[in-house]
Coordinates of C-alpha atoms in Angstrom, one line a residue:
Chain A
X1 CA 68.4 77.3 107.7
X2 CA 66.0 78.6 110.2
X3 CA 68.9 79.4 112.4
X4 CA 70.5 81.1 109.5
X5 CA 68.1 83.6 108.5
X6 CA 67.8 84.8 111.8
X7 CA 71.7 85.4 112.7
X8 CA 71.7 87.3 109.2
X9 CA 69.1 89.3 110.3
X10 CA 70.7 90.5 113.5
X11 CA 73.8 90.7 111.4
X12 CA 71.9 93.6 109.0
X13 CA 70.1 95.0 111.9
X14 CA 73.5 95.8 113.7
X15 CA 74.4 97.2 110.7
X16 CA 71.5 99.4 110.3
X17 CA 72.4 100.2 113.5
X18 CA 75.8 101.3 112.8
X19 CA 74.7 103.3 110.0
X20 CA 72.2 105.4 112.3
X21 CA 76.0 105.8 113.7
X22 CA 77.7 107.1 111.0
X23 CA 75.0 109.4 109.9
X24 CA 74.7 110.8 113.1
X25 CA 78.2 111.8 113.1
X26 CA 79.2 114.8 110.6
X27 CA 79.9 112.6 107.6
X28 CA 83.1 114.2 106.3
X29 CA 86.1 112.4 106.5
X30 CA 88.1 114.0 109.6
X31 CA 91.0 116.2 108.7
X32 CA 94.5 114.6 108.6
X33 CA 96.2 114.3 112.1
X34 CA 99.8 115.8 112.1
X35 CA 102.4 115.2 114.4
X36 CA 102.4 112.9 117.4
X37 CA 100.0 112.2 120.2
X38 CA 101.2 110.1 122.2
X39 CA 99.7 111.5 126.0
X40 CA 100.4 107.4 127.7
X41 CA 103.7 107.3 126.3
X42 CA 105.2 105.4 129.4
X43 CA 102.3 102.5 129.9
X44 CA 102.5 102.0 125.6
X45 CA 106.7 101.8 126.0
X46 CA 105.7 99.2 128.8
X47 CA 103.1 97.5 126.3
X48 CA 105.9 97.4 123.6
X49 CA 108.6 95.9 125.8
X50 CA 106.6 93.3 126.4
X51 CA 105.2 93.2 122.3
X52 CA 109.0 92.7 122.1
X53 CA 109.4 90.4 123.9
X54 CA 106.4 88.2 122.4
X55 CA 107.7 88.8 119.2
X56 CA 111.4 87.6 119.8
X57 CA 110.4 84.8 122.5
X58 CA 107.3 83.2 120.0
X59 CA 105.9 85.7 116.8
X60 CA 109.6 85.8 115.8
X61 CA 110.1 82.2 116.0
X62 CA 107.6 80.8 114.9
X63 CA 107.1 82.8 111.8
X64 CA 110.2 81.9 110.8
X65 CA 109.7 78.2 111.3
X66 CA 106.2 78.4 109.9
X67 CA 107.9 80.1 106.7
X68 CA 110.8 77.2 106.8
X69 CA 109.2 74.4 107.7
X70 CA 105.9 74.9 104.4
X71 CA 107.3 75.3 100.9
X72 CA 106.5 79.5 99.7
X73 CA 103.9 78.1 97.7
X74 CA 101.4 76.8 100.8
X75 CA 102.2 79.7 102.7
X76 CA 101.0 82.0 99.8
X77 CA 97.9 79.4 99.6
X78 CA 97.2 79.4 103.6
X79 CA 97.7 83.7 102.8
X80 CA 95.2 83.4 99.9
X81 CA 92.5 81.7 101.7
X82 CA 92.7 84.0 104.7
X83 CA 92.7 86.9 102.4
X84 CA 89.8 85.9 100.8
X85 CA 87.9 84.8 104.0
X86 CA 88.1 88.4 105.0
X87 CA 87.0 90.1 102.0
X88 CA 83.2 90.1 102.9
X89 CA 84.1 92.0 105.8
X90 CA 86.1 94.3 103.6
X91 CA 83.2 94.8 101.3
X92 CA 81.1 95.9 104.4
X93 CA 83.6 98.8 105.6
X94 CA 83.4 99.7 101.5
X95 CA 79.7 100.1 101.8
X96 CA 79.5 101.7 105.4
X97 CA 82.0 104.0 103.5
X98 CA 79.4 104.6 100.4
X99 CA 82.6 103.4 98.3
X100 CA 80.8 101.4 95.8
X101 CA 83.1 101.1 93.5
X102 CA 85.5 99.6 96.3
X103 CA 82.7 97.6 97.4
X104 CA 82.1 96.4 93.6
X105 CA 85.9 95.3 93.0
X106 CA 86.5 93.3 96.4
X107 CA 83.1 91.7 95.8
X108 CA 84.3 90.7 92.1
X109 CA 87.4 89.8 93.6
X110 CA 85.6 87.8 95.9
X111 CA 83.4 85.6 93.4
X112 CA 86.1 85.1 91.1
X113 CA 88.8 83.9 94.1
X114 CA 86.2 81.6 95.5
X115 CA 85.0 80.2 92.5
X116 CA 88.2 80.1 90.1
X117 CA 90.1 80.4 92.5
X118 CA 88.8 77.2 94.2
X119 CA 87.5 78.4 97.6
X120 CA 89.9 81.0 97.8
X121 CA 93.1 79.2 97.5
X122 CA 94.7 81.1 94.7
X123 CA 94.5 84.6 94.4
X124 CA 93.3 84.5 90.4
X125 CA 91.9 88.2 90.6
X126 CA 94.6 89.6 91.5
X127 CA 97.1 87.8 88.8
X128 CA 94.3 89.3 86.4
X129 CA 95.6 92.7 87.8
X130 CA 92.5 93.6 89.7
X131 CA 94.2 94.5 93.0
X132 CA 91.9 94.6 96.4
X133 CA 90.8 97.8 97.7
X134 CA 91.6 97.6 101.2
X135 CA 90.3 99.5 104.2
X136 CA 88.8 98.0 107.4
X137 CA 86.2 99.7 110.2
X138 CA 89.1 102.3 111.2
X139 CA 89.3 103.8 108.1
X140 CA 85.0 103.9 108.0
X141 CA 85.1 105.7 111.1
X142 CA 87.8 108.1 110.0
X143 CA 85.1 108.9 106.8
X144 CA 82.7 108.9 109.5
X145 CA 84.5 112.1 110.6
X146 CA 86.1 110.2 113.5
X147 CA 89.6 112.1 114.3
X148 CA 92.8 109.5 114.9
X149 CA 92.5 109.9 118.7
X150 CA 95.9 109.3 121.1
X151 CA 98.3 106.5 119.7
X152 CA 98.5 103.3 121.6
X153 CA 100.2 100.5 121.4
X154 CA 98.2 97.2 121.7
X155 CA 99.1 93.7 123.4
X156 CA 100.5 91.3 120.3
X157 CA 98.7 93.6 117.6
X158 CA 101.6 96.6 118.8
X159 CA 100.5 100.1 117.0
X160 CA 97.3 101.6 116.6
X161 CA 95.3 104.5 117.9
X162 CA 92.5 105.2 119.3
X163 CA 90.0 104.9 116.7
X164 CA 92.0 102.3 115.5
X165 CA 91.8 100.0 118.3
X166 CA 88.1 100.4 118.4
X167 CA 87.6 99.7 114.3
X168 CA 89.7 96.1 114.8
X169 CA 87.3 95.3 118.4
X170 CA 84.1 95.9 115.9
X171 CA 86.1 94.4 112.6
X172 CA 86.0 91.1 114.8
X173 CA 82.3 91.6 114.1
X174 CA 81.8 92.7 110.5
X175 CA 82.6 89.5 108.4
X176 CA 79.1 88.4 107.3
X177 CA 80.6 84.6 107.4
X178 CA 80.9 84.6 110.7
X179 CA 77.3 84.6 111.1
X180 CA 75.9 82.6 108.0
X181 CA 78.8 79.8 107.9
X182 CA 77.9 76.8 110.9
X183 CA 79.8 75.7 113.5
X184 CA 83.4 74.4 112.1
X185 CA 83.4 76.1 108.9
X186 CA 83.0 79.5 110.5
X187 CA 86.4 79.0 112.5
X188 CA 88.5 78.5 109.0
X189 CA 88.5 82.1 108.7
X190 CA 90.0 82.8 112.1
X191 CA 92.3 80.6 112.1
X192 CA 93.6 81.4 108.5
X193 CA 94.2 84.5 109.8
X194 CA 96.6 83.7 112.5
X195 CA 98.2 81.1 110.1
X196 CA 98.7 84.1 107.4
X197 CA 100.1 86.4 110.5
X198 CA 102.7 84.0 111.0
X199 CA 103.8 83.4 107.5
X200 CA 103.7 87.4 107.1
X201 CA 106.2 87.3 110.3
X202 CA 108.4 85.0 108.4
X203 CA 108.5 86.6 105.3
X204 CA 109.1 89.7 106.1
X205 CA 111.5 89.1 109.0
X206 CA 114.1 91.2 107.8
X207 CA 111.7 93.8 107.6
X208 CA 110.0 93.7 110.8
X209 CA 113.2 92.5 112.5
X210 CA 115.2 96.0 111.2
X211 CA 112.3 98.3 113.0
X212 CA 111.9 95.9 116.2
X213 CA 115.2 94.6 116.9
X214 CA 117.5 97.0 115.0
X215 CA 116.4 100.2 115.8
X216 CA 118.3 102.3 118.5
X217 CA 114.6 103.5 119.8
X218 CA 112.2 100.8 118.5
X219 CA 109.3 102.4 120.2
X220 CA 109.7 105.3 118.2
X221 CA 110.6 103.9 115.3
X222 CA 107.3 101.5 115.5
X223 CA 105.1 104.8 116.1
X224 CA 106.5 107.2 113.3
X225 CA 106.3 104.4 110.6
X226 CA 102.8 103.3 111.8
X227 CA 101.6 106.5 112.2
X228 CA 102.8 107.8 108.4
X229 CA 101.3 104.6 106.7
X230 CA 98.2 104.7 108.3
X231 CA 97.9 108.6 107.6
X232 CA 98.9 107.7 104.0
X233 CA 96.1 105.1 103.4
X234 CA 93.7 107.5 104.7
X235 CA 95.0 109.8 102.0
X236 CA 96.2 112.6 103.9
X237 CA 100.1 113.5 103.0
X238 CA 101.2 114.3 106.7
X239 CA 103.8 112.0 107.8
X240 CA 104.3 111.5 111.3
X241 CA 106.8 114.4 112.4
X242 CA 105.2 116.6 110.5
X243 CA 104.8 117.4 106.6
X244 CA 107.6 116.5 105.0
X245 CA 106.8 118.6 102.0
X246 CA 106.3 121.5 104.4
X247 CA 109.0 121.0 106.6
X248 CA 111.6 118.9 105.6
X249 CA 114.3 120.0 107.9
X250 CA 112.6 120.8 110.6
X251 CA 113.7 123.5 113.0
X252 CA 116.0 124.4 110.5
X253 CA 113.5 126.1 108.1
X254 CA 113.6 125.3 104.6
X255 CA 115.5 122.4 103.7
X256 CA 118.2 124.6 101.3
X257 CA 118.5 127.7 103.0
X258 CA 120.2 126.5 105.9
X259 CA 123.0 124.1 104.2
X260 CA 123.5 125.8 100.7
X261 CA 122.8 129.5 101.3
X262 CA 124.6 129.9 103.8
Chain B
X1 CA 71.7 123.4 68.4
X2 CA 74.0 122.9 65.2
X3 CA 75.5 125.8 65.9
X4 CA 76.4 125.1 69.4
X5 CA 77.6 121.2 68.8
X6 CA 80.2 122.6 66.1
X7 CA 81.3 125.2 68.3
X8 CA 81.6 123.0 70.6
X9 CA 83.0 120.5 68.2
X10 CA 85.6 122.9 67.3
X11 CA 86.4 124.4 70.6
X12 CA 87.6 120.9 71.5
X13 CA 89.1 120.4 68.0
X14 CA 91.0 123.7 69.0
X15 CA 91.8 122.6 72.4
X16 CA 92.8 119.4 71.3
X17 CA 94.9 120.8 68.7
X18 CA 96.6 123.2 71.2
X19 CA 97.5 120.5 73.1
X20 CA 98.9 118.4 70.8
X21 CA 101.5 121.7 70.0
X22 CA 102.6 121.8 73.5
X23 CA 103.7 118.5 73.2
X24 CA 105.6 119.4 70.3
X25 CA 106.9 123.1 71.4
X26 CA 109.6 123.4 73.2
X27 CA 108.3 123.5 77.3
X28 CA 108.3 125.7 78.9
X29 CA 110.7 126.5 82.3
X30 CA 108.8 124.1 84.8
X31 CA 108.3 121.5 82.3
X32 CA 111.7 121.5 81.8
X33 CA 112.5 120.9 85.6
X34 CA 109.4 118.3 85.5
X35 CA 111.5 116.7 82.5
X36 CA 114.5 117.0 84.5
X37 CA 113.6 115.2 87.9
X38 CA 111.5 112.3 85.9
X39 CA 115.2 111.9 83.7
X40 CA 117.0 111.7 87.2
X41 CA 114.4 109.1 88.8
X42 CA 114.3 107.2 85.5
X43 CA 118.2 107.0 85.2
X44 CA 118.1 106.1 89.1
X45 CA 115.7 103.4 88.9
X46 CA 117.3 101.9 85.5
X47 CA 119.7 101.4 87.6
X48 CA 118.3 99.8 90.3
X49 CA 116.3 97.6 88.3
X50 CA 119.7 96.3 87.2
X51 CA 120.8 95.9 90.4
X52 CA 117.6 94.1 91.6
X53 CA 117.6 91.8 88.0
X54 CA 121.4 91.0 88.4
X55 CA 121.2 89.8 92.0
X56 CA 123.8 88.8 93.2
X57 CA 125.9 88.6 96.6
X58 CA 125.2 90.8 99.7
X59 CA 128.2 92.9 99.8
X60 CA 127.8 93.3 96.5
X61 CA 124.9 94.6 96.6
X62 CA 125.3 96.5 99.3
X63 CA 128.3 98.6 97.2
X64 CA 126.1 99.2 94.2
X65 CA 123.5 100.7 96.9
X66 CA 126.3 102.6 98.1
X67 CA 127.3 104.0 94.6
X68 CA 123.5 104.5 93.5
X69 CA 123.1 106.5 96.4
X70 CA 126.2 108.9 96.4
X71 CA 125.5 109.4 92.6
X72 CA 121.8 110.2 92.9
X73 CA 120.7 111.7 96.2
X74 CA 121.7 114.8 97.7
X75 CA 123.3 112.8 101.1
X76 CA 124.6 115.9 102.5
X77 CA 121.4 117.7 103.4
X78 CA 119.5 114.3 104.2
X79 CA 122.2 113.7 106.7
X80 CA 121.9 117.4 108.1
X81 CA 118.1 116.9 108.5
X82 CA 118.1 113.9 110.3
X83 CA 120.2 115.9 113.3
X84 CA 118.0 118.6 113.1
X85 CA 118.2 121.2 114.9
X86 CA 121.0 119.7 116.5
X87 CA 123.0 120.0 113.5
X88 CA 123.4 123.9 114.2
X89 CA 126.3 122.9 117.1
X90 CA 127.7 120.9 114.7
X91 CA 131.3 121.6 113.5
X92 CA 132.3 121.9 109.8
X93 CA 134.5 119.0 110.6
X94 CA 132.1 116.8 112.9
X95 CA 129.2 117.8 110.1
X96 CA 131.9 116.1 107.4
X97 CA 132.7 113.1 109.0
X98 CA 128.9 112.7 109.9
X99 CA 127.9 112.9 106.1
X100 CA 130.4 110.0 105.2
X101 CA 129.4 108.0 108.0
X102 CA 125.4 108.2 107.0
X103 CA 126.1 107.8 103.8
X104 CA 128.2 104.1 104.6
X105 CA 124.9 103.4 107.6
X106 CA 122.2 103.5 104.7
X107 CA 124.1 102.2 102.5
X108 CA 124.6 98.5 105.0
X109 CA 120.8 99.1 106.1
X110 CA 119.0 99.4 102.9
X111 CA 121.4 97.7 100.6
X112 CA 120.4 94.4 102.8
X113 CA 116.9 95.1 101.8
X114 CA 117.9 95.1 98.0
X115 CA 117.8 91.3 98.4
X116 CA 114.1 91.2 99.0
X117 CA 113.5 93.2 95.8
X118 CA 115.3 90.8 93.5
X119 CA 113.1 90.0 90.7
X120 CA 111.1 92.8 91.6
X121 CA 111.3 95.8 89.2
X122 CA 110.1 99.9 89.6
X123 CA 108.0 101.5 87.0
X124 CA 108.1 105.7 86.7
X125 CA 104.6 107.0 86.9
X126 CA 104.1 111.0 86.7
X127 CA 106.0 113.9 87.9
X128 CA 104.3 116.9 89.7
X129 CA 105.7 120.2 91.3
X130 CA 105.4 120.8 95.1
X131 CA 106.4 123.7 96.1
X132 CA 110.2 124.1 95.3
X133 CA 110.8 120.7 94.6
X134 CA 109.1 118.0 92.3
X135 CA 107.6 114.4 93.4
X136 CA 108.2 111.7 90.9
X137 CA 105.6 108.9 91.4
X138 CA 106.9 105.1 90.6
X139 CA 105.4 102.1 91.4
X140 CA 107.3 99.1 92.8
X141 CA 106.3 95.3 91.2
X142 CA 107.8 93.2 93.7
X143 CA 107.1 88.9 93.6
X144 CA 104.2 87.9 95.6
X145 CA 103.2 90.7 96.6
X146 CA 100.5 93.6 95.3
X147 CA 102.6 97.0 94.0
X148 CA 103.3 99.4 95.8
X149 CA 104.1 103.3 95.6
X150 CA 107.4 105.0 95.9
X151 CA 107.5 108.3 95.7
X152 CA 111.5 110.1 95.0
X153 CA 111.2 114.1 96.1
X154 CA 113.7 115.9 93.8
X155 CA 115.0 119.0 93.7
X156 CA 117.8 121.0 92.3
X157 CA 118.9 123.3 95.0
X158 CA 122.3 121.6 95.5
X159 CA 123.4 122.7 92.3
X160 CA 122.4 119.7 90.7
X161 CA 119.3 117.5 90.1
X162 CA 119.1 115.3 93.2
X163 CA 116.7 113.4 95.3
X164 CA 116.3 114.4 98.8
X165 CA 113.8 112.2 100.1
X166 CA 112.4 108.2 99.0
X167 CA 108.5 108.0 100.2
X168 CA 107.4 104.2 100.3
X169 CA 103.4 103.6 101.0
X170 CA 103.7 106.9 103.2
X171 CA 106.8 106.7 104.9
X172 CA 109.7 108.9 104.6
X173 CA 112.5 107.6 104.3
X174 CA 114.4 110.9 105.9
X175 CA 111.7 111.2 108.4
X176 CA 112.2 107.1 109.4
X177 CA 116.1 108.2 110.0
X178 CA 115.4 111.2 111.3
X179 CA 113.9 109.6 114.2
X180 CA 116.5 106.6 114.8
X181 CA 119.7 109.3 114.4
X182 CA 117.5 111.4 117.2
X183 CA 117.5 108.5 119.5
X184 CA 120.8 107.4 118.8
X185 CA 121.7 110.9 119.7
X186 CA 119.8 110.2 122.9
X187 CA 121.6 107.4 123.8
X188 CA 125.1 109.0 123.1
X189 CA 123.7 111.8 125.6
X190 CA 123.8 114.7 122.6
X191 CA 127.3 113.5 122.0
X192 CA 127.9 114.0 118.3
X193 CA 131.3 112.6 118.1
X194 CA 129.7 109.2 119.9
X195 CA 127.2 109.6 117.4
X196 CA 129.7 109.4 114.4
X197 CA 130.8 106.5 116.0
X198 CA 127.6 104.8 116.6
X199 CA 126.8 105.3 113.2
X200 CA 130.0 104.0 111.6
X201 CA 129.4 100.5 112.9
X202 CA 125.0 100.5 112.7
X203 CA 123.0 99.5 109.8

């Protein structure tokens, strides 16, 4: 108990820590990165070969075994309990974020998956149509005022970018369990997450296999479609190549003078 | 004080009422096109949610997707903006047979992905103007999995109501293509021919 109380105090005073952060920094969300900045382009193709590799040699593999070996329903479970494992540190970004109405809903969320939802195995908040609101310490750093950076592609994790890659290094630190729960019980989290990874790999093969193994440039491919989701979540509207809305053919100008007025 | 709550009473009773005519009046010119592009995306994804509820075998699905497509989005000037600039040394004749060979390449590639949907279903949201085109907003209900928003960009510059553009969670569906017909221009060394090619036996 003794033990306890003192790894959640460091826990908050890290946190206070990080606050001092985030006021320090102007506290307006940076403005929305367009177009593509991607300055180590050769070492991140290098990196993604060798993602590629991982994924078709073991990911690939045995995701898809993982998915056909366990019936849908305990890969949805094993999904659930990782899901909900990770909420507190979802409700930590909300608050870093002052979003306290995020904050409020992954919290309920959280209380009524772990209670009747038994622990977190089924998912009974979201059947009642309250959905998670996601964000993780990237996305609190980009409210922080923190601008996207350069892209980068990661070893196993593939694209990110800078501030990216340095929210999911701290995220590895902002789930509160990891410092109350004791020595087994604090590893279930973990290792639900790699377990949900792989059923996510097996599910959405098709999906992941089109962009990774389909794709004439899957490098490319890999960066534009992380790059406009991630823009997306952050609720700016610029997709990856530019604006759509502003310029949807490009060099071309306006997307109907060229073709129809012509 | 009484004075101001009953005008204030009956400015919203005013506003409300006024309100209440322009849903009945006839709308004006932009409402109209609003109207319009929702009508287009709600006849599209009627149709796709029969697709989806019907199931049924891959080829099969992949011709509906084909059909859906031809019918509802303007395929000619997505196909041009995926060469981009490149499109500008394109013959009338190369430009031709690179339409119908796009239009076969997402048909295969995203009819395949029709399978995942089955049982899922799309729900129209709003319509807004951008600019010179409208953004109808849908979410998509698919099993297992929270919903998610698709966004169809309509517009009426080919002559007839058509969408130009599908926007899932962010990504463009044109821009997504845009980027794999550039590298497969790449790889074909800028040869649009090879590219036709290519593109004839992808998706």
């Amino acid at each position: 108990m003794r033990v306890m109380s003192t790894s959640i105090k460091s826990y908050a005073a890290r946190f206070v820590l990080l606050g001092a952060v985030g006021a320090m920094t102007a506290c307006s969300p940076a403005p929305p990165a367009t177009g593509i900045n991607d300055p180590w382009e050769a070492s991140n193709r290098r990196m993604h070969a060798f993602n590629k590799s991982v994924d078709r040699n073991i990911l690939g593999p045995a995701g898809g075994s993982y998915v056909t070996v366990l019936p849908e329903p305990v890969v949805t479970t094993v999904g659930n309990f990782a899901g909900n494992l990770a909420t507190p540190s979802v409700v930590v970004n909300n608050v870093l974020q002052a979003d306290a109405r995020g904050a409020f809903t992954n919290s309920f969320r959280f209380v009524l998956n772990t209670t009747l939802g038994m622990g977190g195995l089924f998912d009974v908040a979201t059947m009642a149509g309250i959905n998670e609101v996601e964000t993780d310490f990237g996305e609190t750093l980009h409210v922080w005022g923190a601008g996207e950076g350069n892209y980068v592609e990661l070893p196993v994790l593939g694209p990110s970018t800078e501030r990216d890659a340095v929210g999911r290094i701290v995220d590895l630190f902002t789930n509160p369990l990891g410092y109350v729960l004791s020595e087994p019980e604090k590893y279930a989290g973990p290792v639900a997450s790699v377990a949900k990874r792989l059923g996510d790999r097996g599910r959405y093969s098709q999906t992941v296999g089109s962009v990774l193994h389909e794709s004439a440039d899957s490098y490319a491919q890999g960066r534009s479609t992380y790059l406009q989701n991630r823009r997306y979540q952050l609720g700016g509207g610029a997709a990856a190549t530019g604006d759509p809305y502003d310029d949807p053919y490009a060099a071309t100008g306006d997307p109907y003078d060229d073709p129809y007025l012509q | 004080m009484t004075t101001r709550i009953s005008n204030e009473l009956t400015r919203r009773a005013l506003l409300m009422t006024g309100s209440a005519f322009a849903l009945l009046s006839p709308a004006p010119a932009v409402a109209l096109t609003n109207a319009a592009a929702r009508g287009l995306v709600d006849d599209l994804v009627g149709e796709i949610n029969r697709v989806i509820a019907r199931g049924g075998s891959l080829p099969g699905m992949i011709r509906d997707f084909e059909k859906i497509f031809a019918r509802y989005a303007d395929v000619a000037i997505i196909a041009r903006s995926t060469l981009g600039p490149d499109a500008r040394r394109a013959s009338p004749a190369q430009m031709r047979a690179f339409v119908e060979a796009f239009r076969g390449y997402i048909a295969r590639k995203y009819g395949k992905r029709f399978q995942e949907f089955v049982g899922g279903r799309i729900e129209v949201q709003g319509v807004r103007q951008v600019k010179t085109w409208h953004e109808v907003i849908s979410t998509a209900y698919l099993r297992g999995e929270a919903p998610f928003e698709v966004k169809f960009l309509v517009s009426d510059r080919s002559g007839r109501n058509l969408f130009f553009d599908m926007v899932i969670e962010g990504i463009s569906m044109r821009l997504s293509e845009k980027t794999e017909i550039g590298a497969m221009l790449d790889a074909n060394r800028g040869d649009i021919d090879r590219l036709i090619a290519d593109l004839r036996r992808a998706g």
